Amino acid sequence: MIRAIPSSKFFLHVCAKQSAGWVLGDFCRLVALQLCSSGSIRRAMSFSPKRKGTYEEILHHRSQQSDVGWSLRSYTPPQYRYCSPRRPIDVGTAVLASPIIRHTVLQLSEEDESSFARLEQEAEAIVKEMGHDLGMGAIRLFAFVLSKAWRRIYKAIYVNSEHLTKLQGLCKDYPVLLLPSHRSYMDFLLMSYVCFAVNLPVPVITAGADFMSMKGVGSLLRKSGAFFIRRQFGSDKLYWAIFTEYVQSLVRNGDAPVEFFLEGTRSRAQKSMGPKLGCLSAALEPYFKGEVADIYVVPIGISYDRLLEETLYAYELLGVPKPKESTSGLLKARHVLSGDYGNIHVSFSAPISVHDYFRAGVDRSVHATLPRYMSSHSVEEVACTQSLAVDVLLQQQKAIVLSPWSLVAAILLQHSQPGGMGVAERSQLEGVGVAELAEEVHWLKLQLENFGGRINWPGGYTTEAILMDTLTVHSDLVSVSNENRVYLKHVDDVKSKNAALDPVTMATAVRHLTLALYRNQLLHVFQNLGLVALVVTGSQENEISLEDLYKKFMFLRNLLCKDFIFRPCDVEKDFNGVLLGMKHTNAIVQENNHILVAPSVNKCTVFMSRMFEPFLVAYWVLCQFLLTHNRASWKIRDIIEGTQGLEAAMLNHGMLHHYEILSLELLSNAVNGLIHCGAICREKAANGNPSLLAKPFELSKVATEIASMVTVPTCDDAAAYVKILAVPLSAKL
């Protein structure tokens, strides 16, 4: 008897067997069973057309082509014309034979009196662990599997075509670095999928070594272009030399575009983090040494209407340990295939020529007299690399297309606090009327557009219709009653492994932090506006001079420099720009060189100041915690955990209302911000370990300045709660 086999299952079976071995084949057959035997695929809604301006939909709208046919189609991306064709294994061979690795091995053998042969073996083991094994079998397998999976959960994947033609041409002539934002596990797979879909070369990608432990999946990721690096390798000179040479070998030869995440890890708080310069410095060194004529850097903004990890992020930010990556965990998470996660937008920014960017600031001739094996950067090169990294992050932010849900989340968070504006004045128990919420969303959308934000706002639909669609996507967080009122859903009490948070506090904080993730996505648009608004709405005077306003604006930028991305040299430009925008939108009233406070305290400034208020409140509580504890030195973990415990006590007693201040990432940024401002200093303890020293006078100045802008409890009340916590806190620390 001849049994018919669905083409999709047959394709998965063959690709898995040929590209990744029998273990991986078993994994892929499990995926095939899940994807191909559970009914029809959910189709895109009418809100997701094939084309929106310069954005083209690549997931659903294909010209009558099956997933198998699309995955096996002719794929001829542009190739770097100076590339010497080589296999992935040849990359490792070239790295081991390079002068810098030979020199490093020889130097280490002399320093530590280690066996030269043993160090060579260690180097070979590192290269084997690190190296990618990019092959089209795995890429086509991923193209098929992800098409099946993503069509079930996403309405559309949009890619802007504005710069793609230019980028395809650049890939022929120059090495290319792809630098996407990193806010989800999906970013890794999404970028390779998009490149395959739009006929760009599939990149090789830096990935954390912890993914290697995922049975089957780690092998498949390696075969799809991942090369794995350890999360930390500090003073390991051999590992650092191999890593930098591996990256530089890929750049010099142009085997494929090199992709890495400039922030180093996923942004769980959903706003840009400060850049990590290791990968970027390594990738740019061939240009500094004159080994390539130019390198093009491509910032890419990726945005999701709904995050797969939204609840996981909320728990992690509250201190619940991240689950270890594993294949079994991935399979257990297959229930997400029944959810609705809206749209994805992938936005390629204009490619940046490193040669043009560095032309005035870097003298490459300084490397001409140095041996090839010496890896070093001049002071100017380090400064220019830092500047480029900040510009890439700012370009990523500008490219990101926001979801209407970010507006809704910002409004609902203010609605859940006492004393809000408009609909926010109502009790949370009463909910928010859909019509009222739609009016507030429309108002906030206008503010977003006035200050340069980009939002996915389908044409031809009313605000209320778009609102109802986004509420449906996020129905796990909110519900709409028969009376057309929107309520935040109750979260069951959570048994927390974090001793500082009781189950009720944890449950409330999870709900608020989940909303805050989406609110945070739009903060970069309003960050300068929000800082000015904090000063204006907090003023007790009738008017503020522009000079005083500028000083306070600078103070807030310095304090919040770890929470937001600012260009230090653009302070005056940003200040004048935001004042001009606020005057044009009637957010502030200026007479001569003064801002009139009363008419400038309005819906816009109050809303914006309250959006940024939780950050200052968290910084203030941290200052109070340190001021009320007389300790010679601190570990950063002790400060963060102690402050979170104090915040929880003050929240439970109604002294504070912003549950997002419990975020450990926010508190970590607060510590580093206070270090930047000189209120905390780093030092080495007697045992040689790093420690922190609080400076009471400077901390008091910061706390007083914050209290002049936002409403905080009295210092005596804060001190009282510190004393209440003193015994259990001391025992814990």
JSON list of C-alpha atoms in Angstrom, two decimals, residues 253-389:
[
{"chain": "A", "resi": 253, "resn": "ASN", "atom": "CA", "xyz": [37.28, 38.18, 3.83]},
{"chain": "A", "resi": 254, "resn": "GLY", "atom": "CA", "xyz": [33.64, 39.26, 3.63]},
{"chain": "A", "resi": 255, "resn": "ASP", "atom": "CA", "xyz": [32.29, 35.68, 3.90]},
{"chain": "A", "resi": 256, "resn": "ALA", "atom": "CA", "xyz": [28.91, 37.12, 4.98]},
{"chain": "A", "resi": 257, "resn": "PRO", "atom": "CA", "xyz": [27.59, 40.19, 6.76]},
{"chain": "A", "resi": 258, "resn": "VAL", "atom": "CA", "xyz": [28.42, 40.08, 10.46]},
{"chain": "A", "resi": 259, "resn": "GLU", "atom": "CA", "xyz": [25.48, 40.60, 12.81]},
{"chain": "A", "resi": 260, "resn": "PHE", "atom": "CA", "xyz": [25.67, 41.36, 16.51]},
{"chain": "A", "resi": 261, "resn": "PHE", "atom": "CA", "xyz": [23.65, 43.16, 19.15]},
{"chain": "A", "resi": 262, "resn": "LEU", "atom": "CA", "xyz": [25.33, 46.36, 20.24]},
{"chain": "A", "resi": 263, "resn": "GLU", "atom": "CA", "xyz": [23.66, 46.32, 23.67]},
{"chain": "A", "resi": 264, "resn": "GLY", "atom": "CA", "xyz": [25.15, 42.90, 24.38]},
{"chain": "A", "resi": 265, "resn": "THR", "atom": "CA", "xyz": [21.95, 41.34, 25.69]},
{"chain": "A", "resi": 266, "resn": "ARG", "atom": "CA", "xyz": [18.21, 41.63, 25.36]},
{"chain": "A", "resi": 267, "resn": "SER", "atom": "CA", "xyz": [16.66, 44.81, 26.74]},
{"chain": "A", "resi": 268, "resn": "ARG", "atom": "CA", "xyz": [14.16, 43.33, 29.15]},
{"chain": "A", "resi": 269, "resn": "ALA", "atom": "CA", "xyz": [12.85, 46.81, 30.02]},
{"chain": "A", "resi": 270, "resn": "GLN", "atom": "CA", "xyz": [12.23, 47.44, 26.27]},
{"chain": "A", "resi": 271, "resn": "LYS", "atom": "CA", "xyz": [14.31, 50.60, 26.00]},
{"chain": "A", "resi": 272, "resn": "SER", "atom": "CA", "xyz": [17.80, 51.00, 24.62]},
{"chain": "A", "resi": 273, "resn": "MET", "atom": "CA", "xyz": [20.70, 50.16, 26.92]},
{"chain": "A", "resi": 274, "resn": "GLY", "atom": "CA", "xyz": [24.20, 51.57, 26.79]},
{"chain": "A", "resi": 275, "resn": "PRO", "atom": "CA", "xyz": [26.42, 50.07, 24.07]},
{"chain": "A", "resi": 276, "resn": "LYS", "atom": "CA", "xyz": [28.97, 47.31, 24.70]},
{"chain": "A", "resi": 277, "resn": "LEU", "atom": "CA", "xyz": [31.97, 48.06, 22.52]},
{"chain": "A", "resi": 278, "resn": "GLY", "atom": "CA", "xyz": [33.74, 44.67, 22.39]},
{"chain": "A", "resi": 279, "resn": "CYS", "atom": "CA", "xyz": [32.27, 43.31, 19.15]},
{"chain": "A", "resi": 280, "resn": "LEU", "atom": "CA", "xyz": [32.17, 46.70, 17.45]},
{"chain": "A", "resi": 281, "resn": "SER", "atom": "CA", "xyz": [35.79, 47.49, 18.30]},
{"chain": "A", "resi": 282, "resn": "ALA", "atom": "CA", "xyz": [36.91, 44.09, 17.02]},
{"chain": "A", "resi": 283, "resn": "ALA", "atom": "CA", "xyz": [34.91, 44.44, 13.79]},
{"chain": "A", "resi": 284, "resn": "LEU", "atom": "CA", "xyz": [36.26, 47.94, 13.07]},
{"chain": "A", "resi": 285, "resn": "GLU", "atom": "CA", "xyz": [39.93, 47.09, 13.62]},
{"chain": "A", "resi": 286, "resn": "PRO", "atom": "CA", "xyz": [40.49, 45.86, 10.03]},
{"chain": "A", "resi": 287, "resn": "TYR", "atom": "CA", "xyz": [39.46, 49.34, 8.86]},
{"chain": "A", "resi": 288, "resn": "PHE", "atom": "CA", "xyz": [41.72, 51.11, 11.37]},
{"chain": "A", "resi": 289, "resn": "LYS", "atom": "CA", "xyz": [44.66, 48.96, 10.22]},
{"chain": "A", "resi": 290, "resn": "GLY", "atom": "CA", "xyz": [43.96, 49.64, 6.54]},
{"chain": "A", "resi": 291, "resn": "GLU", "atom": "CA", "xyz": [43.08, 46.00, 5.76]},
{"chain": "A", "resi": 292, "resn": "VAL", "atom": "CA", "xyz": [39.75, 47.05, 4.19]},
{"chain": "A", "resi": 293, "resn": "ALA", "atom": "CA", "xyz": [38.92, 50.30, 2.42]},
{"chain": "A", "resi": 294, "resn": "ASP", "atom": "CA", "xyz": [35.61, 50.81, 4.21]},
{"chain": "A", "resi": 295, "resn": "ILE", "atom": "CA", "xyz": [32.98, 49.06, 6.32]},
{"chain": "A", "resi": 296, "resn": "TYR", "atom": "CA", "xyz": [29.27, 49.83, 6.25]},
{"chain": "A", "resi": 297, "resn": "VAL", "atom": "CA", "xyz": [27.29, 49.74, 9.49]},
{"chain": "A", "resi": 298, "resn": "VAL", "atom": "CA", "xyz": [23.52, 49.22, 9.22]},
{"chain": "A", "resi": 299, "resn": "PRO", "atom": "CA", "xyz": [21.35, 50.14, 12.26]},
{"chain": "A", "resi": 300, "resn": "ILE", "atom": "CA", "xyz": [18.11, 48.15, 12.31]},
{"chain": "A", "resi": 301, "resn": "GLY", "atom": "CA", "xyz": [15.07, 48.75, 14.50]},
{"chain": "A", "resi": 302, "resn": "ILE", "atom": "CA", "xyz": [12.86, 45.76, 15.30]},
{"chain": "A", "resi": 303, "resn": "SER", "atom": "CA", "xyz": [9.49, 46.21, 16.99]},
{"chain": "A", "resi": 304, "resn": "TYR", "atom": "CA", "xyz": [6.80, 43.76, 18.06]},
{"chain": "A", "resi": 305, "resn": "ASP", "atom": "CA", "xyz": [3.15, 44.56, 18.72]},
{"chain": "A", "resi": 306, "resn": "ARG", "atom": "CA", "xyz": [3.27, 41.93, 21.45]},
{"chain": "A", "resi": 307, "resn": "LEU", "atom": "CA", "xyz": [6.32, 40.24, 22.96]},
{"chain": "A", "resi": 308, "resn": "LEU", "atom": "CA", "xyz": [6.50, 36.49, 23.37]},
{"chain": "A", "resi": 309, "resn": "GLU", "atom": "CA", "xyz": [8.47, 37.05, 26.60]},
{"chain": "A", "resi": 310, "resn": "GLU", "atom": "CA", "xyz": [6.40, 39.85, 28.15]},
{"chain": "A", "resi": 311, "resn": "THR", "atom": "CA", "xyz": [5.53, 38.02, 31.38]},
{"chain": "A", "resi": 312, "resn": "LEU", "atom": "CA", "xyz": [8.95, 36.39, 31.59]},
{"chain": "A", "resi": 313, "resn": "TYR", "atom": "CA", "xyz": [10.59, 39.81, 31.39]},
{"chain": "A", "resi": 314, "resn": "ALA", "atom": "CA", "xyz": [8.38, 41.19, 34.16]},
{"chain": "A", "resi": 315, "resn": "TYR", "atom": "CA", "xyz": [9.38, 38.35, 36.50]},
{"chain": "A", "resi": 316, "resn": "GLU", "atom": "CA", "xyz": [13.07, 38.68, 35.62]},
{"chain": "A", "resi": 317, "resn": "LEU", "atom": "CA", "xyz": [13.01, 42.41, 36.31]},
{"chain": "A", "resi": 318, "resn": "LEU", "atom": "CA", "xyz": [11.55, 41.66, 39.75]},
{"chain": "A", "resi": 319, "resn": "GLY", "atom": "CA", "xyz": [14.35, 39.24, 40.56]},
{"chain": "A", "resi": 320, "resn": "VAL", "atom": "CA", "xyz": [12.97, 35.83, 39.54]},
{"chain": "A", "resi": 321, "resn": "PRO", "atom": "CA", "xyz": [15.86, 33.93, 37.89]},
{"chain": "A", "resi": 322, "resn": "LYS", "atom": "CA", "xyz": [15.72, 33.47, 34.13]},
{"chain": "A", "resi": 323, "resn": "PRO", "atom": "CA", "xyz": [14.90, 29.89, 33.08]},
{"chain": "A", "resi": 324, "resn": "LYS", "atom": "CA", "xyz": [17.85, 28.11, 31.54]},
{"chain": "A", "resi": 325, "resn": "GLU", "atom": "CA", "xyz": [17.67, 27.80, 27.75]},
{"chain": "A", "resi": 326, "resn": "SER", "atom": "CA", "xyz": [16.79, 24.21, 26.80]},
{"chain": "A", "resi": 327, "resn": "THR", "atom": "CA", "xyz": [15.11, 22.30, 24.00]},
{"chain": "A", "resi": 328, "resn": "SER", "atom": "CA", "xyz": [12.54, 20.85, 26.41]},
{"chain": "A", "resi": 329, "resn": "GLY", "atom": "CA", "xyz": [11.66, 24.38, 27.54]},
{"chain": "A", "resi": 330, "resn": "LEU", "atom": "CA", "xyz": [11.24, 25.42, 23.91]},
{"chain": "A", "resi": 331, "resn": "LEU", "atom": "CA", "xyz": [8.87, 22.54, 23.22]},
{"chain": "A", "resi": 332, "resn": "LYS", "atom": "CA", "xyz": [6.88, 23.25, 26.38]},
{"chain": "A", "resi": 333, "resn": "ALA", "atom": "CA", "xyz": [6.40, 26.81, 25.14]},
{"chain": "A", "resi": 334, "resn": "ARG", "atom": "CA", "xyz": [4.63, 25.66, 21.96]},
{"chain": "A", "resi": 335, "resn": "HIS", "atom": "CA", "xyz": [1.32, 26.83, 23.47]},
{"chain": "A", "resi": 336, "resn": "VAL", "atom": "CA", "xyz": [2.26, 30.31, 22.18]},
{"chain": "A", "resi": 337, "resn": "LEU", "atom": "CA", "xyz": [1.35, 29.06, 18.70]},
{"chain": "A", "resi": 338, "resn": "SER", "atom": "CA", "xyz": [-2.29, 29.58, 19.63]},
{"chain": "A", "resi": 339, "resn": "GLY", "atom": "CA", "xyz": [-1.83, 33.25, 20.55]},
{"chain": "A", "resi": 340, "resn": "ASP", "atom": "CA", "xyz": [-2.25, 36.49, 18.62]},
{"chain": "A", "resi": 341, "resn": "TYR", "atom": "CA", "xyz": [0.95, 38.56, 18.63]},
{"chain": "A", "resi": 342, "resn": "GLY", "atom": "CA", "xyz": [0.03, 41.23, 16.09]},
{"chain": "A", "resi": 343, "resn": "ASN", "atom": "CA", "xyz": [2.63, 42.61, 13.67]},
{"chain": "A", "resi": 344, "resn": "ILE", "atom": "CA", "xyz": [6.42, 42.83, 13.47]},
{"chain": "A", "resi": 345, "resn": "HIS", "atom": "CA", "xyz": [8.21, 45.75, 11.84]},
{"chain": "A", "resi": 346, "resn": "VAL", "atom": "CA", "xyz": [11.84, 45.47, 10.71]},
{"chain": "A", "resi": 347, "resn": "SER", "atom": "CA", "xyz": [13.26, 48.86, 9.77]},
{"chain": "A", "resi": 348, "resn": "PHE", "atom": "CA", "xyz": [16.63, 49.17, 8.01]},
{"chain": "A", "resi": 349, "resn": "SER", "atom": "CA", "xyz": [18.22, 52.59, 8.55]},
{"chain": "A", "resi": 350, "resn": "ALA", "atom": "CA", "xyz": [20.52, 54.24, 6.03]},
{"chain": "A", "resi": 351, "resn": "PRO", "atom": "CA", "xyz": [23.90, 52.42, 6.00]},
{"chain": "A", "resi": 352, "resn": "ILE", "atom": "CA", "xyz": [26.72, 54.36, 7.66]},
{"chain": "A", "resi": 353, "resn": "SER", "atom": "CA", "xyz": [30.11, 54.48, 5.94]},
{"chain": "A", "resi": 354, "resn": "VAL", "atom": "CA", "xyz": [32.81, 54.04, 8.60]},
{"chain": "A", "resi": 355, "resn": "HIS", "atom": "CA", "xyz": [35.31, 55.81, 6.31]},
{"chain": "A", "resi": 356, "resn": "ASP", "atom": "CA", "xyz": [33.09, 58.89, 6.02]},
{"chain": "A", "resi": 357, "resn": "TYR", "atom": "CA", "xyz": [32.13, 58.84, 9.70]},
{"chain": "A", "resi": 358, "resn": "PHE", "atom": "CA", "xyz": [35.74, 58.62, 10.97]},
{"chain": "A", "resi": 359, "resn": "ARG", "atom": "CA", "xyz": [37.42, 60.72, 8.28]},
{"chain": "A", "resi": 360, "resn": "ALA", "atom": "CA", "xyz": [38.03, 63.79, 10.44]},
{"chain": "A", "resi": 361, "resn": "GLY", "atom": "CA", "xyz": [38.70, 62.02, 13.73]},
{"chain": "A", "resi": 362, "resn": "VAL", "atom": "CA", "xyz": [40.99, 59.05, 12.99]},
{"chain": "A", "resi": 363, "resn": "ASP", "atom": "CA", "xyz": [44.53, 58.84, 11.64]},
{"chain": "A", "resi": 364, "resn": "ARG", "atom": "CA", "xyz": [44.97, 55.28, 10.38]},
{"chain": "A", "resi": 365, "resn": "SER", "atom": "CA", "xyz": [48.63, 55.76, 9.56]},
{"chain": "A", "resi": 366, "resn": "VAL", "atom": "CA", "xyz": [49.61, 55.23, 13.21]},
{"chain": "A", "resi": 367, "resn": "HIS", "atom": "CA", "xyz": [49.19, 51.47, 12.64]},
{"chain": "A", "resi": 368, "resn": "ALA", "atom": "CA", "xyz": [51.58, 51.36, 9.69]},
{"chain": "A", "resi": 369, "resn": "THR", "atom": "CA", "xyz": [54.69, 50.88, 11.80]},
{"chain": "A", "resi": 370, "resn": "LEU", "atom": "CA", "xyz": [53.20, 48.37, 14.25]},
{"chain": "A", "resi": 371, "resn": "PRO", "atom": "CA", "xyz": [53.48, 44.57, 13.86]},
{"chain": "A", "resi": 372, "resn": "ARG", "atom": "CA", "xyz": [50.37, 42.86, 12.47]},
{"chain": "A", "resi": 373, "resn": "TYR", "atom": "CA", "xyz": [49.93, 40.83, 15.63]},
{"chain": "A", "resi": 374, "resn": "MET", "atom": "CA", "xyz": [49.51, 43.90, 17.84]},
{"chain": "A", "resi": 375, "resn": "SER", "atom": "CA", "xyz": [45.87, 44.66, 18.57]},
{"chain": "A", "resi": 376, "resn": "SER", "atom": "CA", "xyz": [45.48, 48.20, 19.84]},
{"chain": "A", "resi": 377, "resn": "HIS", "atom": "CA", "xyz": [43.29, 51.24, 19.38]},
{"chain": "A", "resi": 378, "resn": "SER", "atom": "CA", "xyz": [44.36, 54.84, 19.66]},
{"chain": "A", "resi": 379, "resn": "VAL", "atom": "CA", "xyz": [42.55, 57.23, 21.98]},
{"chain": "A", "resi": 380, "resn": "GLU", "atom": "CA", "xyz": [40.88, 58.83, 18.97]},
{"chain": "A", "resi": 381, "resn": "GLU", "atom": "CA", "xyz": [39.72, 55.45, 17.64]},
{"chain": "A", "resi": 382, "resn": "VAL", "atom": "CA", "xyz": [38.19, 54.53, 20.99]},
{"chain": "A", "resi": 383, "resn": "ALA", "atom": "CA", "xyz": [36.36, 57.87, 21.18]},
{"chain": "A", "resi": 384, "resn": "CYS", "atom": "CA", "xyz": [35.09, 57.58, 17.60]},
{"chain": "A", "resi": 385, "resn": "THR", "atom": "CA", "xyz": [33.94, 53.99, 18.18]},
{"chain": "A", "resi": 386, "resn": "GLN", "atom": "CA", "xyz": [32.01, 55.13, 21.26]},
{"chain": "A", "resi": 387, "resn": "SER", "atom": "CA", "xyz": [30.45, 57.97, 19.28]},
{"chain": "A", "resi": 388, "resn": "LEU", "atom": "CA", "xyz": [29.47, 55.63, 16.43]},
{"chain": "A", "resi": 389, "resn": "ALA", "atom": "CA", "xyz": [27.91, 53.18, 18.90]}
]
